[in-house]
Coordinates of C-alpha atoms in Angstrom, one line a residue:
M380 CA 23.6 19.2 72.6
A381 CA 24.1 19.7 68.8
I382 CA 22.6 17.4 66.0
R383 CA 25.1 16.8 63.0
F384 CA 23.1 16.2 59.2
Q385 CA 25.1 14.5 57.5
R386 CA 25.7 16.0 53.9
I387 CA 24.6 14.1 51.3
I388 CA 26.9 14.7 48.1
P389 CA 24.6 14.2 44.2
A390 CA 26.8 11.4 42.6
K391 CA 27.5 13.0 39.9
Q392 CA 29.2 16.1 41.5
I393 CA 31.8 13.2 43.0
L394 CA 32.4 11.5 40.1
K395 CA 32.8 15.3 38.4
R396 CA 35.9 15.6 40.6
I397 CA 37.6 12.1 41.0
L398 CA 36.8 10.4 37.2
P399 CA 39.6 10.9 34.3
S400 CA 37.7 11.3 31.8
S401 CA 39.5 8.8 29.7
E402 CA 37.4 6.1 32.7
S403 CA 33.8 7.5 32.7
A404 CA 34.3 7.2 28.7
N405 CA 35.1 2.6 29.5
M406 CA 32.7 2.5 31.9
L407 CA 29.1 0.8 31.6
K408 CA 26.2 4.4 31.4
G409 CA 24.8 4.9 35.4
H410 CA 28.0 2.6 37.3
V411 CA 31.0 3.7 38.5
P412 CA 34.4 1.9 39.7
V413 CA 34.6 1.9 43.6
Y414 CA 38.3 1.1 45.6
V415 CA 37.0 -2.0 48.7
G416 CA 39.4 -3.1 51.6
E417 CA 43.3 -3.1 52.4
T418 CA 43.5 -4.7 49.2
Q419 CA 42.4 -2.3 47.6
K420 CA 40.1 -4.4 45.2
R421 CA 37.9 -2.7 42.4
F422 CA 34.3 -3.7 42.3
V423 CA 31.9 -1.8 39.2
I424 CA 28.5 -0.9 41.4
L425 CA 25.1 0.9 40.3
I426 CA 25.5 5.1 41.4
S427 CA 21.9 4.4 42.8
Y428 CA 24.1 2.4 45.5
L429 CA 25.2 5.9 46.1
K430 CA 22.1 6.7 47.9
H431 CA 22.2 3.5 50.3
P432 CA 22.6 5.2 54.1
S433 CA 25.5 2.9 54.5
F434 CA 27.1 3.8 51.1
Q435 CA 26.8 7.5 52.4
N436 CA 28.0 7.3 56.1
W437 CA 31.0 5.0 54.1
L438 CA 31.6 8.6 51.4
S439 CA 31.4 10.7 54.7
K440 CA 33.9 8.5 55.7
A441 CA 36.0 8.1 52.8
E442 CA 35.5 11.9 52.5
E443 CA 37.8 12.4 55.9
E444 CA 40.2 10.6 55.2
F445 CA 40.8 11.4 51.5
G446 CA 38.9 14.0 50.8
F447 CA 38.2 14.5 46.4
D448 CA 41.9 13.2 46.0
H449 CA 41.8 9.6 45.0
P450 CA 44.7 7.6 44.0
L451 CA 43.1 4.8 41.9
G452 CA 41.2 7.2 40.2
G453 CA 38.0 6.0 41.6
L454 CA 35.5 6.0 44.8
T455 CA 37.4 4.7 47.8
I456 CA 35.5 2.8 49.9
P457 CA 36.8 2.8 53.6
C458 CA 35.3 -0.6 55.0
R459 CA 36.1 -4.4 54.7
E460 CA 34.7 -6.3 51.8
E461 CA 32.9 -8.3 53.1
S462 CA 30.4 -5.6 54.4
F463 CA 30.9 -4.3 51.1
I464 CA 29.8 -7.2 49.1
D465 CA 27.5 -8.1 52.0
L466 CA 25.1 -4.6 50.9
A467 CA 25.7 -5.0 47.0
C468 CA 24.6 -7.9 47.2
S469 CA 21.2 -7.1 49.5
L470 CA 21.1 -4.1 47.3
N471 CA 21.2 -5.7 44.1
C472 CA 18.5 -8.9 44.7
S473 CA 16.1 -5.9 46.3

């Protein structure tokens, strides 16, 4: 039986690959745009949220589905919008 360790990618490394310099200049420090759900709704979250295990899982799925070529210029999170909002709200309140 093989054990698969989830690869953790530093947030700065991801952002340097996907964000155009003009968009990153307009962002608040410590924040990143993400696109969520079937309609690709845009949210701006704290970079620290990306360390949460659920976000790590979504990032792994995003890497498998999209690689680092995100067509919208931000992270595309392959999850339901409701799930994303629930997690973001719980992290914001803690």
